[in-house]
PDB file of C-alpha atoms in Angstrom:
ATOM      1  CA  UNK G  48      -0.282 -12.236   6.724  1.00 60.00           C
ATOM      2  CA  UNK G  49       2.835 -10.927   8.472  1.00 77.00           C
ATOM      3  CA  UNK G  50       2.811 -12.082  12.106  1.00 78.00           C
ATOM      4  CA  UNK G  51       3.660  -8.658  13.549  1.00 85.00           C
ATOM      5  CA  UNK G  52       0.892  -6.983  11.542  1.00 86.00           C
ATOM      6  CA  UNK G  53      -1.574  -9.665  12.649  1.00 83.00           C
ATOM      7  CA  UNK G  54      -0.474  -9.156  16.259  1.00 83.00           C
ATOM      8  CA  UNK G  55      -1.084  -5.405  15.962  1.00 89.00           C
ATOM      9  CA  UNK G  56      -4.553  -5.956  14.488  1.00 87.00           C
ATOM     10  CA  UNK G  57      -5.501  -8.417  17.217  1.00 85.00           C
ATOM     11  CA  UNK G  58      -4.116  -6.064  19.860  1.00 86.00           C
ATOM     12  CA  UNK G  59      -6.325  -3.284  18.501  1.00 89.00           C
ATOM     13  CA  UNK G  60      -9.312  -5.646  18.517  1.00 84.00           C
ATOM     14  CA  UNK G  61      -8.671  -6.556  22.152  1.00 84.00           C
ATOM     15  CA  UNK G  62      -8.213  -2.909  23.129  1.00 84.00           C
ATOM     16  CA  UNK G  63     -11.520  -1.889  21.569  1.00 81.00           C
ATOM     17  CA  UNK G  64     -13.679  -4.866  22.566  1.00 78.00           C
ATOM     18  CA  UNK G  65     -12.539  -5.384  26.165  1.00 77.00           C
ATOM     19  CA  UNK G  66     -14.855  -2.642  27.415  1.00 74.00           C
ATOM     20  CA  UNK G  67     -17.889  -3.929  25.501  1.00 70.00           C
ATOM     21  CA  UNK G  68     -20.127  -6.787  26.707  1.00 64.00           C
ATOM     22  CA  UNK G  69     -19.454  -8.904  23.609  1.00 64.00           C
ATOM     23  CA  UNK G  70     -16.526 -11.138  24.761  1.00 66.00           C
ATOM     24  CA  UNK G  71     -13.224  -9.872  23.393  1.00 70.00           C
ATOM     25  CA  UNK G  72     -11.744 -13.261  24.255  1.00 69.00           C
ATOM     26  CA  UNK G  73     -14.281 -15.035  22.076  1.00 69.00           C
ATOM     27  CA  UNK G  74     -13.617 -12.666  19.161  1.00 73.00           C
ATOM     28  CA  UNK G  75      -9.843 -13.122  19.467  1.00 75.00           C
ATOM     29  CA  UNK G  76     -10.170 -16.909  19.725  1.00 71.00           C
ATOM     30  CA  UNK G  77     -12.293 -16.968  16.576  1.00 72.00           C
ATOM     31  CA  UNK G  78      -9.761 -14.775  14.759  1.00 75.00           C
ATOM     32  CA  UNK G  79      -6.814 -16.941  15.759  1.00 73.00           C
ATOM     33  CA  UNK G  80      -8.539 -20.204  14.782  1.00 70.00           C
ATOM     34  CA  UNK G  81      -9.319 -18.605  11.408  1.00 71.00           C
ATOM     35  CA  UNK G  82      -5.573 -18.198  10.720  1.00 70.00           C
ATOM     36  CA  UNK G  83      -4.717 -21.764  11.691  1.00 69.00           C
ATOM     37  CA  UNK G  84      -4.240 -21.867  15.477  1.00 67.00           C
ATOM     38  CA  UNK G  85      -5.678 -24.737  17.458  1.00 66.00           C
ATOM     39  CA  UNK G  86      -8.602 -23.917  19.749  1.00 65.00           C
ATOM     40  CA  UNK G  87      -6.335 -24.169  22.808  1.00 68.00           C
ATOM     41  CA  UNK G  88      -3.623 -21.903  21.346  1.00 72.00           C
ATOM     42  CA  UNK G  89      -6.256 -19.349  20.327  1.00 73.00           C
ATOM     43  CA  UNK G  90      -7.780 -19.309  23.806  1.00 73.00           C
ATOM     44  CA  UNK G  91      -4.398 -18.989  25.533  1.00 77.00           C
ATOM     45  CA  UNK G  92      -3.409 -16.116  23.230  1.00 79.00           C
ATOM     46  CA  UNK G  93      -6.667 -14.323  24.020  1.00 79.00           C
ATOM     47  CA  UNK G  94      -6.030 -14.673  27.770  1.00 80.00           C
ATOM     48  CA  UNK G  95      -2.450 -13.460  27.373  1.00 84.00           C
ATOM     49  CA  UNK G  96      -3.546 -10.341  25.469  1.00 84.00           C
ATOM     50  CA  UNK G  97      -5.814  -9.255  28.341  1.00 84.00           C
ATOM     51  CA  UNK G  98      -2.656  -8.091  30.128  1.00 87.00           C
ATOM     52  CA  UNK G  99      -2.490  -5.126  27.741  1.00 88.00           C
ATOM     53  CA  UNK G 100      -5.989  -3.885  28.540  1.00 86.00           C
ATOM     54  CA  UNK G 101      -5.382  -4.510  32.245  1.00 88.00           C
ATOM     55  CA  UNK G 102      -2.522  -2.007  32.012  1.00 90.00           C
ATOM     56  CA  UNK G 103      -4.830   0.435  30.218  1.00 89.00           C
ATOM     57  CA  UNK G 104      -7.488   0.056  32.930  1.00 86.00           C
ATOM     58  CA  UNK G 105      -4.851   0.604  35.626  1.00 89.00           C
ATOM     59  CA  UNK G 106      -3.885   3.951  34.105  1.00 90.00           C
ATOM     60  CA  UNK G 107      -7.473   5.009  33.391  1.00 87.00           C
ATOM     61  CA  UNK G 108      -8.718   4.160  36.895  1.00 84.00           C
ATOM     62  CA  UNK G 109      -5.542   5.257  38.686  1.00 87.00           C
ATOM     63  CA  UNK G 110      -7.427   7.690  40.945  1.00 86.00           C
ATOM     64  CA  UNK G 111      -9.852   4.956  42.034  1.00 83.00           C
ATOM     65  CA  UNK G 112      -6.960   2.564  42.653  1.00 86.00           C
ATOM     66  CA  UNK G 113      -5.176   5.160  44.808  1.00 84.00           C
ATOM     67  CA  UNK G 114      -8.387   5.616  46.781  1.00 81.00           C
ATOM     68  CA  UNK G 115      -8.681   1.857  47.324  1.00 80.00           C
ATOM     69  CA  UNK G 116      -5.065   1.649  48.496  1.00 79.00           C
ATOM     70  CA  UNK G 117      -5.733   4.556  50.863  1.00 75.00           C
ATOM     71  CA  UNK G 118      -8.695   2.660  52.317  1.00 70.00           C
ATOM     72  CA  UNK G 119      -6.368  -0.190  53.359  1.00 70.00           C
ATOM     73  CA  UNK G 120      -5.162   1.800  56.383  1.00 70.00           C
ATOM     74  CA  UNK G 121      -8.721   2.426  57.559  1.00 69.00           C
ATOM     75  CA  UNK G 122     -10.155  -1.030  56.826  1.00 67.00           C
ATOM     76  CA  UNK G 123     -11.570  -2.999  59.753  1.00 66.00           C
ATOM     77  CA  UNK G 124     -12.920  -6.592  59.543  1.00 64.00           C
ATOM     78  CA  UNK G 125     -15.919  -5.800  61.750  1.00 53.00           C
ATOM     79  CA  UNK G 126     -17.006  -3.077  59.324  1.00 53.00           C
ATOM     80  CA  UNK G 127     -15.752  -4.586  56.075  1.00 57.00           C
ATOM     81  CA  UNK G 128     -18.760  -3.615  53.979  1.00 60.00           C
ATOM     82  CA  UNK G 129     -19.537  -0.343  55.700  1.00 62.00           C
ATOM     83  CA  UNK G 130     -19.654   2.521  53.168  1.00 60.00           C
ATOM     84  CA  UNK G 131     -16.099   3.679  53.916  1.00 61.00           C
ATOM     85  CA  UNK G 132     -14.517   0.334  53.020  1.00 68.00           C
ATOM     86  CA  UNK G 133     -17.149  -1.313  50.822  1.00 78.00           C
ATOM     87  CA  UNK G 134     -15.270  -0.933  47.525  1.00 79.00           C
ATOM     88  CA  UNK G 135     -12.036  -2.344  48.943  1.00 83.00           C
ATOM     89  CA  UNK G 136     -13.837  -5.267  50.573  1.00 83.00           C
ATOM     90  CA  UNK G 137     -15.722  -5.949  47.345  1.00 86.00           C
ATOM     91  CA  UNK G 138     -12.528  -6.046  45.250  1.00 86.00           C
ATOM     92  CA  UNK G 139     -10.631  -8.293  47.704  1.00 87.00           C
ATOM     93  CA  UNK G 140     -13.440 -10.820  48.236  1.00 90.00           C
ATOM     94  CA  UNK G 141     -14.467 -10.839  44.565  1.00 90.00           C
ATOM     95  CA  UNK G 142     -10.830 -11.261  43.511  1.00 89.00           C
ATOM     96  CA  UNK G 143     -10.392 -14.285  45.801  1.00 90.00           C
ATOM     97  CA  UNK G 144     -13.602 -15.839  44.488  1.00 92.00           C
ATOM     98  CA  UNK G 145     -12.589 -15.079  40.907  1.00 88.00           C
ATOM     99  CA  UNK G 146      -9.202 -16.745  41.315  1.00 85.00           C
ATOM    100  CA  UNK G 147     -10.850 -19.878  42.735  1.00 88.00           C
ATOM    101  CA  UNK G 148     -13.527 -20.103  40.035  1.00 86.00           C
ATOM    102  CA  UNK G 149     -11.106 -19.135  37.277  1.00 80.00           C
ATOM    103  CA  UNK G 150      -8.557 -21.717  38.395  1.00 79.00           C
ATOM    104  CA  UNK G 151     -11.143 -24.490  38.234  1.00 81.00           C
ATOM    105  CA  UNK G 152     -12.354 -23.284  34.829  1.00 78.00           C
ATOM    106  CA  UNK G 153      -8.793 -23.058  33.495  1.00 74.00           C
ATOM    107  CA  UNK G 154      -8.003 -26.609  34.614  1.00 75.00           C
ATOM    108  CA  UNK G 155     -10.977 -27.766  32.553  1.00 73.00           C
ATOM    109  CA  UNK G 156     -10.202 -25.479  29.629  1.00 67.00           C
ATOM    110  CA  UNK G 157      -7.545 -27.601  27.943  1.00 65.00           C
ATOM    111  CA  UNK G 158      -9.672 -30.747  28.039  1.00 68.00           C
ATOM    112  CA  UNK G 159     -12.736 -28.840  26.866  1.00 65.00           C
ATOM    113  CA  UNK G 160     -11.239 -27.101  23.836  1.00 62.00           C
ATOM    114  CA  UNK G 161      -8.977 -30.039  22.924  1.00 63.00           C
ATOM    115  CA  UNK G 162     -12.015 -32.316  22.706  1.00 62.00           C
ATOM    116  CA  UNK G 163     -13.800 -30.032  20.259  1.00 58.00           C
ATOM    117  CA  UNK G 164     -13.371 -29.850  16.522  1.00 55.00           C
ATOM    118  CA  UNK G 165     -12.887 -26.441  14.932  1.00 56.00           C
ATOM    119  CA  UNK G 166     -16.569 -26.113  14.062  1.00 64.00           C
ATOM    120  CA  UNK G 167     -17.731 -27.253  17.484  1.00 70.00           C
ATOM    121  CA  UNK G 168     -15.400 -24.770  19.172  1.00 63.00           C
ATOM    122  CA  UNK G 169     -16.794 -21.881  17.102  1.00 65.00           C
ATOM    123  CA  UNK G 170     -20.367 -23.025  17.820  1.00 75.00           C
ATOM    124  CA  UNK G 171     -19.620 -23.262  21.577  1.00 72.00           C
ATOM    125  CA  UNK G 172     -18.302 -19.691  21.617  1.00 67.00           C
ATOM    126  CA  UNK G 173     -21.439 -18.604  19.784  1.00 73.00           C
ATOM    127  CA  UNK G 174     -23.725 -20.375  22.242  1.00 79.00           C
ATOM    128  CA  UNK G 175     -21.987 -18.745  25.212  1.00 73.00           C
ATOM    129  CA  UNK G 176     -22.291 -15.343  23.534  1.00 70.00           C
ATOM    130  CA  UNK G 177     -26.028 -15.884  23.087  1.00 81.00           C
ATOM    131  CA  UNK G 178     -26.371 -16.779  26.789  1.00 80.00           C
ATOM    132  CA  UNK G 179     -24.414 -13.651  27.714  1.00 72.00           C
ATOM    133  CA  UNK G 180     -26.685 -11.538  25.508  1.00 76.00           C
ATOM    134  CA  UNK G 181     -29.818 -12.959  27.110  1.00 81.00           C
ATOM    135  CA  UNK G 182     -28.440 -12.240  30.598  1.00 77.00           C
ATOM    136  CA  UNK G 183     -27.809  -8.655  29.532  1.00 71.00           C
ATOM    137  CA  UNK G 184     -31.362  -8.389  28.187  1.00 79.00           C
ATOM    138  CA  UNK G 185     -32.809  -9.513  31.529  1.00 77.00           C
ATOM    139  CA  UNK G 186     -30.575  -7.034  33.385  1.00 71.00           C
ATOM    140  CA  UNK G 187     -31.284  -4.116  31.044  1.00 67.00           C
ATOM    141  CA  UNK G 188     -34.191  -2.734  33.074  1.00 62.00           C
ATOM    142  CA  UNK G 189     -32.582  -3.283  36.465  1.00 59.00           C
ATOM    143  CA  UNK G 190     -30.331  -1.099  38.622  1.00 53.00           C
ATOM    144  CA  UNK G 191     -30.420   2.236  40.348  1.00 56.00           C
ATOM    145  CA  UNK G 192     -31.437   1.235  43.865  1.00 67.00           C
ATOM    146  CA  UNK G 193     -28.163   0.564  45.724  1.00 68.00           C
ATOM    147  CA  UNK G 194     -24.863   2.407  46.135  1.00 70.00           C
ATOM    148  CA  UNK G 195     -22.417   0.217  48.074  1.00 77.00           C
ATOM    149  CA  UNK G 196     -21.611  -3.422  47.212  1.00 83.00           C
ATOM    150  CA  UNK G 197     -21.939  -6.190  49.798  1.00 85.00           C
ATOM    151  CA  UNK G 198     -20.458  -9.667  50.288  1.00 87.00           C
ATOM    152  CA  UNK G 199     -23.101 -11.358  48.126  1.00 90.00           C
ATOM    153  CA  UNK G 200     -22.257  -9.004  45.266  1.00 89.00           C
ATOM    154  CA  UNK G 201     -18.561  -9.792  45.654  1.00 90.00           C
ATOM    155  CA  UNK G 202     -18.949 -13.580  45.637  1.00 92.00           C
ATOM    156  CA  UNK G 203     -21.433 -13.564  42.758  1.00 90.00           C
ATOM    157  CA  UNK G 204     -19.434 -11.201  40.557  1.00 90.00           C
ATOM    158  CA  UNK G 205     -16.133 -12.896  41.416  1.00 90.00           C
ATOM    159  CA  UNK G 206     -17.491 -16.323  40.437  1.00 90.00           C
ATOM    160  CA  UNK G 207     -18.874 -15.014  37.152  1.00 85.00           C
ATOM    161  CA  UNK G 208     -15.604 -13.282  36.327  1.00 84.00           C
ATOM    162  CA  UNK G 209     -13.717 -16.499  36.988  1.00 84.00           C
ATOM    163  CA  UNK G 210     -15.992 -18.405  34.610  1.00 80.00           C
ATOM    164  CA  UNK G 211     -15.399 -15.721  31.975  1.00 77.00           C
ATOM    165  CA  UNK G 212     -12.027 -17.365  31.334  1.00 75.00           C
ATOM    166  CA  UNK G 213     -14.066 -19.523  28.936  1.00 73.00           C
ATOM    167  CA  UNK G 214     -14.069 -17.969  25.445  1.00 66.00           C
ATOM    168  CA  UNK G 215     -17.432 -16.533  24.489  1.00 64.00           C
ATOM    169  CA  UNK G 216     -18.406 -15.587  28.040  1.00 70.00           C
ATOM    170  CA  UNK G 217     -18.225 -11.807  28.202  1.00 71.00           C
ATOM    171  CA  UNK G 218     -16.505 -10.784  31.425  1.00 76.00           C
ATOM    172  CA  UNK G 219     -17.873  -7.263  31.427  1.00 74.00           C
ATOM    173  CA  UNK G 220     -21.268  -8.390  30.155  1.00 72.00           C
ATOM    174  CA  UNK G 221     -21.856 -10.964  32.878  1.00 76.00           C
ATOM    175  CA  UNK G 222     -20.367  -9.022  35.790  1.00 82.00           C
ATOM    176  CA  UNK G 223     -22.104  -5.750  34.940  1.00 77.00           C
ATOM    177  CA  UNK G 224     -25.388  -7.587  34.363  1.00 77.00           C
ATOM    178  CA  UNK G 225     -25.084  -9.299  37.748  1.00 81.00           C
ATOM    179  CA  UNK G 226     -24.508  -5.962  39.493  1.00 81.00           C
ATOM    180  CA  UNK G 227     -27.477  -4.425  37.665  1.00 77.00           C
ATOM    181  CA  UNK G 228     -29.689  -7.325  38.697  1.00 77.00           C
ATOM    182  CA  UNK G 229     -28.479  -6.821  42.272  1.00 82.00           C
ATOM    183  CA  UNK G 230     -29.747  -3.238  42.153  1.00 78.00           C
ATOM    184  CA  UNK G 231     -26.668  -1.143  41.314  1.00 78.00           C
ATOM    185  CA  UNK G 232     -26.778   1.646  38.763  1.00 72.00           C
ATOM    186  CA  UNK G 233     -25.082   1.391  35.383  1.00 68.00           C
ATOM    187  CA  UNK G 234     -22.128   3.705  36.013  1.00 70.00           C
ATOM    188  CA  UNK G 235     -21.303   2.122  39.382  1.00 76.00           C
ATOM    189  CA  UNK G 236     -21.584  -1.379  37.903  1.00 77.00           C
ATOM    190  CA  UNK G 237     -19.144  -0.526  35.102  1.00 77.00           C
ATOM    191  CA  UNK G 238     -16.660   0.989  37.536  1.00 80.00           C
ATOM    192  CA  UNK G 239     -16.667  -2.007  39.892  1.00 83.00           C
ATOM    193  CA  UNK G 240     -16.448  -4.441  36.992  1.00 83.00           C
ATOM    194  CA  UNK G 241     -13.469  -2.739  35.377  1.00 81.00           C
ATOM    195  CA  UNK G 242     -11.591  -2.308  38.668  1.00 85.00           C
ATOM    196  CA  UNK G 243     -12.012  -6.009  39.366  1.00 85.00           C
ATOM    197  CA  UNK G 244     -10.827  -6.902  35.859  1.00 82.00           C
ATOM    198  CA  UNK G 245      -7.314  -5.599  36.512  1.00 87.00           C
ATOM    199  CA  UNK G 246      -5.983  -8.284  38.906  1.00 85.00           C
ATOM    200  CA  UNK G 247      -7.962 -11.024  37.131  1.00 79.00           C
ATOM    201  CA  UNK G 248      -6.574 -10.178  33.691  1.00 81.00           C
ATOM    202  CA  UNK G 249      -3.005  -9.899  35.004  1.00 85.00           C
ATOM    203  CA  UNK G 250      -3.337 -13.253  36.774  1.00 81.00           C
ATOM    204  CA  UNK G 251      -4.709 -14.960  33.642  1.00 77.00           C
ATOM    205  CA  UNK G 252      -1.851 -13.621  31.531  1.00 81.00           C
ATOM    206  CA  UNK G 253       0.778 -14.726  34.046  1.00 82.00           C
ATOM    207  CA  UNK G 254      -0.842 -18.162  34.300  1.00 78.00           C
ATOM    208  CA  UNK G 255      -0.577 -18.647  30.531  1.00 80.00           C
ATOM    209  CA  UNK G 256       3.061 -17.491  30.482  1.00 82.00           C
ATOM    210  CA  UNK G 257       4.043 -19.775  33.355  1.00 79.00           C
ATOM    211  CA  UNK G 258       2.314 -22.805  31.862  1.00 75.00           C
ATOM    212  CA  UNK G 259       3.045 -22.463  28.145  1.00 75.00           C
ATOM    213  CA  UNK G 260       5.279 -19.445  27.567  1.00 76.00           C
ATOM    214  CA  UNK G 261       4.269 -17.122  24.727  1.00 74.00           C
ATOM    215  CA  UNK G 262       1.150 -18.764  23.232  1.00 68.00           C
ATOM    216  CA  UNK G 263       1.972 -19.461  19.588  1.00 67.00           C
ATOM    217  CA  UNK G 264       3.563 -16.058  18.913  1.00 74.00           C
ATOM    218  CA  UNK G 265       7.091 -14.691  18.485  1.00 81.00           C
ATOM    219  CA  UNK G 266       8.451 -12.353  21.231  1.00 83.00           C
ATOM    220  CA  UNK G 267       8.480  -9.220  19.024  1.00 88.00           C
ATOM    221  CA  UNK G 268       4.921  -9.841  17.859  1.00 85.00           C
ATOM    222  CA  UNK G 269       3.845 -10.459  21.472  1.00 84.00           C
ATOM    223  CA  UNK G 270       5.258  -7.097  22.585  1.00 88.00           C
ATOM    224  CA  UNK G 271       3.538  -5.364  19.670  1.00 91.00           C
ATOM    225  CA  UNK G 272       0.205  -7.024  20.490  1.00 87.00           C
ATOM    226  CA  UNK G 273       0.404  -6.034  24.162  1.00 88.00           C
ATOM    227  CA  UNK G 274       1.476  -2.465  23.391  1.00 92.00           C
ATOM    228  CA  UNK G 275      -1.288  -1.915  20.834  1.00 92.00           C
ATOM    229  CA  UNK G 276      -3.955  -3.429  23.103  1.00 90.00           C
ATOM    230  CA  UNK G 277      -2.845  -1.167  25.965  1.00 92.00           C
ATOM    231  CA  UNK G 278      -2.775   2.007  23.844  1.00 93.00           C
ATOM    232  CA  UNK G 279      -6.060   1.332  22.036  1.00 90.00           C
ATOM    233  CA  UNK G 280      -7.657   0.243  25.303  1.00 88.00           C
ATOM    234  CA  UNK G 281      -6.692   3.469  27.035  1.00 89.00           C
ATOM    235  CA  UNK G 282      -7.833   5.637  24.126  1.00 88.00           C
ATOM    236  CA  UNK G 283     -11.207   3.920  23.789  1.00 83.00           C
ATOM    237  CA  UNK G 284     -12.300   3.103  27.335  1.00 80.00           C
ATOM    238  CA  UNK G 285     -13.959   6.447  28.044  1.00 75.00           C
ATOM    239  CA  UNK G 286     -15.793   6.582  24.740  1.00 77.00           C
ATOM    240  CA  UNK G 287     -16.900   2.967  24.838  1.00 66.00           C
ATOM    241  CA  UNK G 288     -18.103   3.125  28.439  1.00 63.00           C
ATOM    242  CA  UNK G 289     -20.341   6.014  27.404  1.00 69.00           C
ATOM    243  CA  UNK G 290     -21.486   4.053  24.346  1.00 66.00           C
ATOM    244  CA  UNK G 291     -22.463   1.031  26.404  1.00 57.00           C
ATOM    245  CA  UNK G 292     -24.867   3.232  28.340  1.00 60.00           C
ATOM    246  CA  UNK G 293     -26.717   4.142  25.148  1.00 68.00           C
ATOM    247  CA  UNK G 294     -26.819   1.029  22.930  1.00 64.00           C
ATOM    248  CA  UNK G 295     -28.573  -2.300  23.441  1.00 67.00           C
ATOM    249  CA  UNK G 296     -25.429  -4.408  23.404  1.00 63.00           C
ATOM    250  CA  UNK G 297     -27.398  -7.474  24.443  1.00 71.00           C
ATOM    251  CA  UNK G 298     -28.697  -7.482  20.855  1.00 73.00           C
ATOM    252  CA  UNK G 299     -25.180  -7.106  19.403  1.00 67.00           C
ATOM    253  CA  UNK G 300     -23.873  -9.907  21.599  1.00 67.00           C
ATOM    254  CA  UNK G 301     -26.783 -12.236  20.764  1.00 77.00           C
ATOM    255  CA  UNK G 302     -26.565 -11.555  17.024  1.00 74.00           C
ATOM    256  CA  UNK G 303     -22.798 -12.166  17.035  1.00 67.00           C
ATOM    257  CA  UNK G 304     -23.361 -15.396  18.965  1.00 71.00           C
ATOM    258  CA  UNK G 305     -26.025 -16.683  16.562  1.00 80.00           C
ATOM    259  CA  UNK G 306     -23.717 -15.926  13.630  1.00 72.00           C
ATOM    260  CA  UNK G 307     -20.886 -17.876  15.298  1.00 68.00           C
ATOM    261  CA  UNK G 308     -23.202 -20.838  15.998  1.00 77.00           C
ATOM    262  CA  UNK G 309     -24.298 -20.886  12.350  1.00 78.00           C
ATOM    263  CA  UNK G 310     -20.677 -20.640  11.196  1.00 66.00           C
ATOM    264  CA  UNK G 311     -19.588 -23.454  13.503  1.00 66.00           C
ATOM    265  CA  UNK G 312     -22.336 -25.721  12.285  1.00 74.00           C
ATOM    266  CA  UNK G 313     -21.420 -24.936   8.678  1.00 70.00           C
ATOM    267  CA  UNK G 314     -17.759 -25.757   9.335  1.00 56.00           C
ATOM    268  CA  UNK G 315     -18.808 -29.037  10.930  1.00 60.00           C
ATOM    269  CA  UNK G 316     -20.795 -30.002   7.829  1.00 60.00           C
ATOM    270  CA  UNK G 317     -17.894 -29.329   5.451  1.00 53.00           C
TER     271      UNK G 317
END
């Protein structure tokens, strides 16, 4: 398949799946390994492509971002998690925790995926998707008791987002589930999760570029992939956020994971 066309298709896949709790990174990594990439190249490409949906989220949540920047002038350490500054404090503390956890996970990523055969890598992604689905199932009946996030929320969600650098771990699925389990309602959990995704996704993309350059893709194809992921991401975020509130995506995530495990085991037997 033409590389530019493949890049556009994968960009569209990233743009549509980023907002769903089914691990867009895992889906992209599986797609890239299917066309001949190594597990490491596939994972790095998936991380790089998150920059496009981070740009989409920045535009979609621009009013919330302006509000957070306005809170900077009023923020006081002694009242960091008071209602007036709770969102800003949450994003800053969660972002710091996410960078720390994500950095540790990324340092282990190369050794982890390089040690796995193609089948084992697919099966690992599937297993992590199943775990994500089960977490979502547990969290499904939770939420609706708290409005403002606190420091525990920030550290917990930041750590989970950092670990979501591993393919198959759904960033939105784990972070939203954690907030639901902590007593936040669904809409507030989605909003906090997506706001936090912006700096994390940008940082992951920059990290890949600094370390490896464009991950197994030509410059023109890379621009196409980023542009398509940003456009599709912006066009779908509102619709898909509403959809997540209605469908049992824990079942979708678990089913997808079981299918990937079965496929990985089959590849290993061939």
